[in-house]
């Protein structure tokens, strides 16, 4: 009898975790069904199209926009969000750096007795404008090395199974600007992705505009970068203001 009791006890020890796992799986399935039932059928950004299944609105800035159906699963969605956040941050730096380079390049080059990298039309070097050969190869090596280091760190963070991790969360906040509360965090993430998307469009527009018009962004829209009176004086001299 004692031996039989031990066998029954061992079987119960084996069965209990299995029963708990099944209960938890059933509870998760019920929760997923509940979430799916509360989600809209149509895309928020494109109301005439059905909402892609992977886009549940859990990520900041997710408005159901995936007309070509790239994100077929949650894993695909997370990979695309990682890429989007990286490109968004790079584009925000470029959207600020591009016009600033056109404003200050010649002044800095003159102060350091160097040749400016802007062309005769005050355009920054780019694939469409040309002039990339003026940049030192050491600069490109440094950029590639820094980008590779950041990417490796980001991949290690994404594979760390940290419950606090989300795409783009590198834990970099030296000024402590990231809010502590959940609502503040959601607002910051939404602001970052919206500004990043706008910056990606802006940088593309900079490149196309300068290639088509052969005029630098700063010269094309001086009222954004120079004092108003100076801009009005330039317009008056060029015949825009009579």
mmCIF file of C-alpha atoms in Angstrom:
data_model
loop_
_atom_site.group_PDB
_atom_site.id
_atom_site.type_symbol
_atom_site.label_atom_id
_atom_site.label_comp_id
_atom_site.label_asym_id
_atom_site.label_seq_id
_atom_site.Cartn_x
_atom_site.Cartn_y
_atom_site.Cartn_z
ATOM 1 C CA UNK A 1 0.000 0.000 0.000
ATOM 2 C CA UNK A 2 2.711 2.528 0.768
ATOM 3 C CA UNK A 3 4.302 1.802 -2.613
ATOM 4 C CA UNK A 4 0.976 2.235 -4.365
ATOM 5 C CA UNK A 5 0.465 5.519 -2.541
ATOM 6 C CA UNK A 6 3.870 6.768 -3.667
ATOM 7 C CA UNK A 7 2.988 5.987 -7.300
ATOM 8 C CA UNK A 8 -0.278 7.908 -7.016
ATOM 9 C CA UNK A 9 1.565 10.819 -5.408
ATOM 10 C CA UNK A 10 4.156 10.917 -8.173
ATOM 11 C CA UNK A 11 1.436 10.819 -10.844
ATOM 12 C CA UNK A 12 -0.317 13.733 -9.180
ATOM 13 C CA UNK A 13 2.942 15.661 -9.089
ATOM 14 C CA UNK A 14 3.344 15.082 -12.834
ATOM 15 C CA UNK A 15 -0.259 15.871 -13.722
ATOM 16 C CA UNK A 16 -0.612 19.033 -11.645
ATOM 17 C CA UNK A 17 1.825 21.187 -13.725
ATOM 18 C CA UNK A 18 0.207 19.914 -16.938
ATOM 19 C CA UNK A 19 -3.236 20.873 -15.695
ATOM 20 C CA UNK A 20 -1.966 24.316 -14.672
ATOM 21 C CA UNK A 21 -0.342 24.845 -18.094
ATOM 22 C CA UNK A 22 -3.551 23.853 -19.859
ATOM 23 C CA UNK A 23 -5.554 26.223 -17.652
ATOM 24 C CA UNK A 24 -3.159 29.071 -18.340
ATOM 25 C CA UNK A 25 -3.232 28.376 -22.093
ATOM 26 C CA UNK A 26 -7.023 28.325 -22.045
ATOM 27 C CA UNK A 27 -7.084 31.610 -20.112
ATOM 28 C CA UNK A 28 -4.684 33.225 -22.609
ATOM 29 C CA UNK A 29 -6.814 32.003 -25.507
ATOM 30 C CA UNK A 30 -9.919 33.518 -23.911
ATOM 31 C CA UNK A 31 -8.099 36.808 -23.381
ATOM 32 C CA UNK A 32 -6.874 36.842 -26.998
ATOM 33 C CA UNK A 33 -10.405 36.184 -28.234
ATOM 34 C CA UNK A 34 -11.679 39.011 -26.030
ATOM 35 C CA UNK A 35 -9.034 41.415 -27.364
ATOM 36 C CA UNK A 36 -9.739 40.358 -30.944
ATOM 37 C CA UNK A 37 -13.451 40.919 -30.385
ATOM 38 C CA UNK A 38 -12.870 44.468 -29.152
ATOM 39 C CA UNK A 39 -10.584 45.451 -32.046
ATOM 40 C CA UNK A 40 -12.127 47.228 -35.041
ATOM 41 C CA UNK A 41 -12.567 45.222 -38.208
ATOM 42 C CA UNK A 42 -11.466 48.062 -40.478
ATOM 43 C CA UNK A 43 -8.148 49.910 -40.547
ATOM 44 C CA UNK A 44 -8.100 53.225 -38.700
ATOM 45 C CA UNK A 45 -5.814 54.820 -41.294
ATOM 46 C CA UNK A 46 -7.569 53.286 -44.319
ATOM 47 C CA UNK A 47 -11.235 52.767 -43.368
ATOM 48 C CA UNK A 48 -12.036 51.141 -46.716
ATOM 49 C CA UNK A 49 -9.605 48.263 -45.974
ATOM 50 C CA UNK A 50 -9.705 45.582 -43.293
ATOM 51 C CA UNK A 51 -7.303 45.960 -40.397
ATOM 52 C CA UNK A 52 -4.243 43.683 -40.794
ATOM 53 C CA UNK A 53 -4.437 40.915 -38.177
ATOM 54 C CA UNK A 54 -0.964 41.600 -36.762
ATOM 55 C CA UNK A 55 -1.666 45.301 -36.202
ATOM 56 C CA UNK A 56 -3.582 45.302 -32.936
ATOM 57 C CA UNK A 57 -2.815 48.885 -31.924
ATOM 58 C CA UNK A 58 -0.525 47.761 -29.092
ATOM 59 C CA UNK A 59 2.482 49.620 -30.527
ATOM 60 C CA UNK A 60 2.733 53.404 -30.461
ATOM 61 C CA UNK A 61 1.619 54.913 -33.748
ATOM 62 C CA UNK A 62 -0.092 51.729 -34.931
ATOM 63 C CA UNK A 63 -3.135 52.892 -36.910
ATOM 64 C CA UNK A 64 -3.530 49.756 -38.995
ATOM 65 C CA UNK A 65 -1.528 50.981 -41.985
ATOM 66 C CA UNK A 66 -0.074 48.049 -43.888
ATOM 67 C CA UNK A 67 -1.791 48.058 -47.299
ATOM 68 C CA UNK A 68 0.791 45.700 -48.848
ATOM 69 C CA UNK A 69 0.576 43.201 -45.995
ATOM 70 C CA UNK A 70 4.240 43.092 -44.985
ATOM 71 C CA UNK A 71 3.591 42.208 -41.325
ATOM 72 C CA UNK A 72 2.026 38.760 -41.459
ATOM 73 C CA UNK A 73 2.798 37.867 -37.833
ATOM 74 C CA UNK A 74 3.729 39.502 -34.549
ATOM 75 C CA UNK A 75 7.381 38.551 -35.160
ATOM 76 C CA UNK A 76 7.311 40.293 -38.542
ATOM 77 C CA UNK A 77 5.692 43.331 -36.953
ATOM 78 C CA UNK A 78 8.382 43.595 -34.256
ATOM 79 C CA UNK A 79 11.164 43.275 -36.833
ATOM 80 C CA UNK A 80 9.628 46.003 -38.977
ATOM 81 C CA UNK A 81 9.136 48.250 -35.921
ATOM 82 C CA UNK A 82 12.806 47.799 -34.964
ATOM 83 C CA UNK A 83 13.809 48.901 -38.471
ATOM 84 C CA UNK A 84 11.309 51.774 -38.460
ATOM 85 C CA UNK A 85 12.527 53.175 -35.142
ATOM 86 C CA UNK A 86 16.175 53.024 -36.249
ATOM 87 C CA UNK A 87 15.441 54.755 -39.551
ATOM 88 C CA UNK A 88 13.224 57.292 -37.793
ATOM 89 C CA UNK A 89 15.953 58.278 -35.343
ATOM 90 C CA UNK A 90 18.541 58.517 -38.100
ATOM 91 C CA UNK A 91 16.147 60.599 -40.205
ATOM 92 C CA UNK A 92 15.510 63.019 -37.318
ATOM 93 C CA UNK A 93 19.250 63.600 -37.014
ATOM 94 C CA UNK A 94 19.529 64.036 -40.793
ATOM 95 C CA UNK A 95 16.532 66.381 -41.005
ATOM 96 C CA UNK A 96 18.242 68.685 -38.527
ATOM 97 C CA UNK A 97 21.802 68.161 -39.760
ATOM 98 C CA UNK A 98 21.124 68.710 -43.462
ATOM 99 C CA UNK A 99 19.978 72.356 -43.300
ATOM 100 C CA UNK A 100 22.361 73.150 -40.443
ATOM 101 C CA UNK A 101 25.268 71.967 -42.576
ATOM 102 C CA UNK A 102 24.162 74.336 -45.346
ATOM 103 C CA UNK A 103 23.968 77.227 -42.862
ATOM 104 C CA UNK A 104 27.285 76.682 -41.065
ATOM 105 C CA UNK A 105 29.540 74.645 -43.391
ATOM 106 C CA UNK A 106 31.224 77.577 -45.128
ATOM 107 C CA UNK A 107 31.620 79.506 -41.864
ATOM 108 C CA UNK A 108 33.244 76.575 -40.092
ATOM 109 C CA UNK A 109 35.435 75.750 -43.094
ATOM 110 C CA UNK A 110 36.581 79.365 -43.301
ATOM 111 C CA UNK A 111 37.404 79.456 -39.582
ATOM 112 C CA UNK A 112 39.458 76.244 -39.859
ATOM 113 C CA UNK A 113 41.061 77.138 -43.221
ATOM 114 C CA UNK A 114 39.388 74.171 -44.905
ATOM 115 C CA UNK A 115 37.601 73.823 -48.228
ATOM 116 C CA UNK A 116 33.791 73.813 -47.823
ATOM 117 C CA UNK A 117 31.942 70.682 -48.886
ATOM 118 C CA UNK A 118 28.868 72.542 -50.189
ATOM 119 C CA UNK A 119 28.730 72.924 -53.949
ATOM 120 C CA UNK A 120 28.420 76.211 -55.862
ATOM 121 C CA UNK A 121 24.640 76.219 -55.259
ATOM 122 C CA UNK A 122 25.026 75.738 -51.491
ATOM 123 C CA UNK A 123 23.753 72.162 -51.668
ATOM 124 C CA UNK A 124 24.869 69.528 -49.187
ATOM 125 C CA UNK A 125 26.642 66.436 -50.545
ATOM 126 C CA UNK A 126 24.260 63.567 -51.281
ATOM 127 C CA UNK A 127 23.734 60.692 -53.692
ATOM 128 C CA UNK A 128 21.680 62.917 -56.005
ATOM 129 C CA UNK A 129 23.719 66.102 -55.548
ATOM 130 C CA UNK A 130 27.115 64.426 -55.723
ATOM 131 C CA UNK A 131 30.057 65.690 -53.717
ATOM 132 C CA UNK A 132 30.332 62.691 -51.397
ATOM 133 C CA UNK A 133 33.939 62.268 -52.554
ATOM 134 C CA UNK A 134 34.801 65.444 -50.647
ATOM 135 C CA UNK A 135 34.132 63.648 -47.360
ATOM 136 C CA UNK A 136 37.073 61.898 -45.712
ATOM 137 C CA UNK A 137 36.932 58.075 -45.806
ATOM 138 C CA UNK A 138 37.726 58.110 -42.089
ATOM 139 C CA UNK A 139 34.364 59.770 -41.499
ATOM 140 C CA UNK A 140 32.538 56.968 -43.290
ATOM 141 C CA UNK A 141 34.544 54.327 -41.432
ATOM 142 C CA UNK A 142 33.657 55.984 -38.145
ATOM 143 C CA UNK A 143 29.954 56.198 -39.070
ATOM 144 C CA UNK A 144 29.838 52.545 -40.110
ATOM 145 C CA UNK A 145 31.670 51.445 -36.968
ATOM 146 C CA UNK A 146 29.354 53.418 -34.692
ATOM 147 C CA UNK A 147 26.252 52.179 -36.525
ATOM 148 C CA UNK A 148 27.441 48.564 -36.300
ATOM 149 C CA UNK A 149 28.146 48.886 -32.567
ATOM 150 C CA UNK A 150 24.697 50.360 -31.904
ATOM 151 C CA UNK A 151 23.052 47.659 -34.018
ATOM 152 C CA UNK A 152 24.864 44.846 -32.215
ATOM 153 C CA UNK A 153 23.858 46.335 -28.867
ATOM 154 C CA UNK A 154 20.258 46.674 -30.034
ATOM 155 C CA UNK A 155 20.143 43.041 -31.193
ATOM 156 C CA UNK A 156 21.525 41.865 -27.846
ATOM 157 C CA UNK A 157 18.865 43.906 -26.043
ATOM 158 C CA UNK A 158 16.084 42.475 -28.207
ATOM 159 C CA UNK A 159 17.264 38.913 -27.497
ATOM 160 C CA UNK A 160 17.612 39.444 -23.742
ATOM 161 C CA UNK A 161 13.997 38.408 -22.921
ATOM 162 C CA UNK A 162 13.683 41.540 -20.803
ATOM 163 C CA UNK A 163 9.938 42.057 -20.095
ATOM 164 C CA UNK A 164 10.509 45.827 -20.147
ATOM 165 C CA UNK A 165 11.968 45.727 -23.666
ATOM 166 C CA UNK A 166 10.106 47.057 -26.672
ATOM 167 C CA UNK A 167 11.435 47.830 -30.177
ATOM 168 C CA UNK A 168 13.984 50.631 -29.981
ATOM 169 C CA UNK A 169 14.360 50.537 -26.190
ATOM 170 C CA UNK A 170 18.140 50.712 -25.762
ATOM 171 C CA UNK A 171 17.935 52.063 -22.217
ATOM 172 C CA UNK A 172 19.661 55.269 -23.360
ATOM 173 C CA UNK A 173 18.317 58.236 -21.408
ATOM 174 C CA UNK A 174 21.266 60.271 -20.021
ATOM 175 C CA UNK A 175 19.109 63.345 -19.325
ATOM 176 C CA UNK A 176 16.318 61.409 -17.652
ATOM 177 C CA UNK A 177 13.737 62.765 -20.081
ATOM 178 C CA UNK A 178 11.832 59.494 -20.390
ATOM 179 C CA UNK A 179 8.697 59.671 -18.203
ATOM 180 C CA UNK A 180 8.166 57.304 -15.287
ATOM 181 C CA UNK A 181 4.404 56.869 -15.626
ATOM 182 C CA UNK A 182 2.788 54.596 -18.198
ATOM 183 C CA UNK A 183 0.769 57.387 -19.838
ATOM 184 C CA UNK A 184 3.899 59.520 -20.169
ATOM 185 C CA UNK A 185 5.843 56.628 -21.680
ATOM 186 C CA UNK A 186 3.102 56.013 -24.244
ATOM 187 C CA UNK A 187 3.042 59.706 -25.138
ATOM 188 C CA UNK A 188 6.841 59.814 -25.573
ATOM 189 C CA UNK A 189 6.876 56.705 -27.766
ATOM 190 C CA UNK A 190 4.061 58.108 -29.913
ATOM 191 C CA UNK A 191 5.788 61.489 -30.244
ATOM 192 C CA UNK A 192 9.057 59.823 -31.264
ATOM 193 C CA UNK A 193 7.555 57.630 -33.965
ATOM 194 C CA UNK A 194 5.402 60.447 -35.385
ATOM 195 C CA UNK A 195 8.331 62.866 -35.561
ATOM 196 C CA UNK A 196 10.528 60.110 -36.987
ATOM 197 C CA UNK A 197 8.058 59.333 -39.766
ATOM 198 C CA UNK A 198 7.798 63.022 -40.598
ATOM 199 C CA UNK A 199 11.596 63.297 -40.627
ATOM 200 C CA UNK A 200 11.907 60.379 -43.076
ATOM 201 C CA UNK A 201 9.536 62.168 -45.442
ATOM 202 C CA UNK A 202 11.398 65.467 -44.928
ATOM 203 C CA UNK A 203 14.844 64.049 -45.713
ATOM 204 C CA UNK A 204 13.492 62.423 -48.873
ATOM 205 C CA UNK A 205 11.949 65.760 -49.837
ATOM 206 C CA UNK A 206 15.261 67.571 -49.181
ATOM 207 C CA UNK A 207 17.124 65.225 -51.513
ATOM 208 C CA UNK A 208 14.539 65.379 -54.316
ATOM 209 C CA UNK A 209 14.023 69.144 -54.040
ATOM 210 C CA UNK A 210 17.742 69.941 -54.247
ATOM 211 C CA UNK A 211 18.264 67.522 -57.143
ATOM 212 C CA UNK A 212 15.349 68.978 -59.125
ATOM 213 C CA UNK A 213 15.776 72.698 -58.401
ATOM 214 C CA UNK A 214 19.589 72.753 -57.992
ATOM 215 C CA UNK A 215 19.036 75.082 -55.027
ATOM 216 C CA UNK A 216 19.902 74.308 -51.416
ATOM 217 C CA UNK A 217 17.073 73.764 -48.942
ATOM 218 C CA UNK A 218 18.223 76.726 -46.874
ATOM 219 C CA UNK A 219 18.294 79.043 -49.892
ATOM 220 C CA UNK A 220 14.915 77.739 -51.064
ATOM 221 C CA UNK A 221 13.235 78.470 -47.724
ATOM 222 C CA UNK A 222 15.425 81.096 -46.008
ATOM 223 C CA UNK A 223 12.633 82.293 -43.696
ATOM 224 C CA UNK A 224 13.058 79.061 -41.702
ATOM 225 C CA UNK A 225 16.782 79.536 -41.112
ATOM 226 C CA UNK A 226 17.644 83.242 -41.186
ATOM 227 C CA UNK A 227 16.315 86.387 -39.455
ATOM 228 C CA UNK A 228 13.089 87.667 -40.971
ATOM 229 C CA UNK A 229 14.461 91.093 -41.923
ATOM 230 C CA UNK A 230 17.453 89.511 -43.652
ATOM 231 C CA UNK A 231 15.128 87.213 -45.592
ATOM 232 C CA UNK A 232 12.833 90.074 -46.614
ATOM 233 C CA UNK A 233 15.871 92.094 -47.726
ATOM 234 C CA UNK A 234 17.046 89.153 -49.884
ATOM 235 C CA UNK A 235 13.577 88.788 -51.405
ATOM 236 C CA UNK A 236 13.444 92.502 -52.145
ATOM 237 C CA UNK A 237 16.835 92.401 -53.886
ATOM 238 C CA UNK A 238 15.819 89.378 -55.938
ATOM 239 C CA UNK A 239 12.580 90.970 -57.094
ATOM 240 C CA UNK A 240 10.150 88.871 -55.047
ATOM 241 C CA UNK A 241 9.082 91.992 -53.109
ATOM 242 C CA UNK A 242 8.598 95.245 -54.972
#
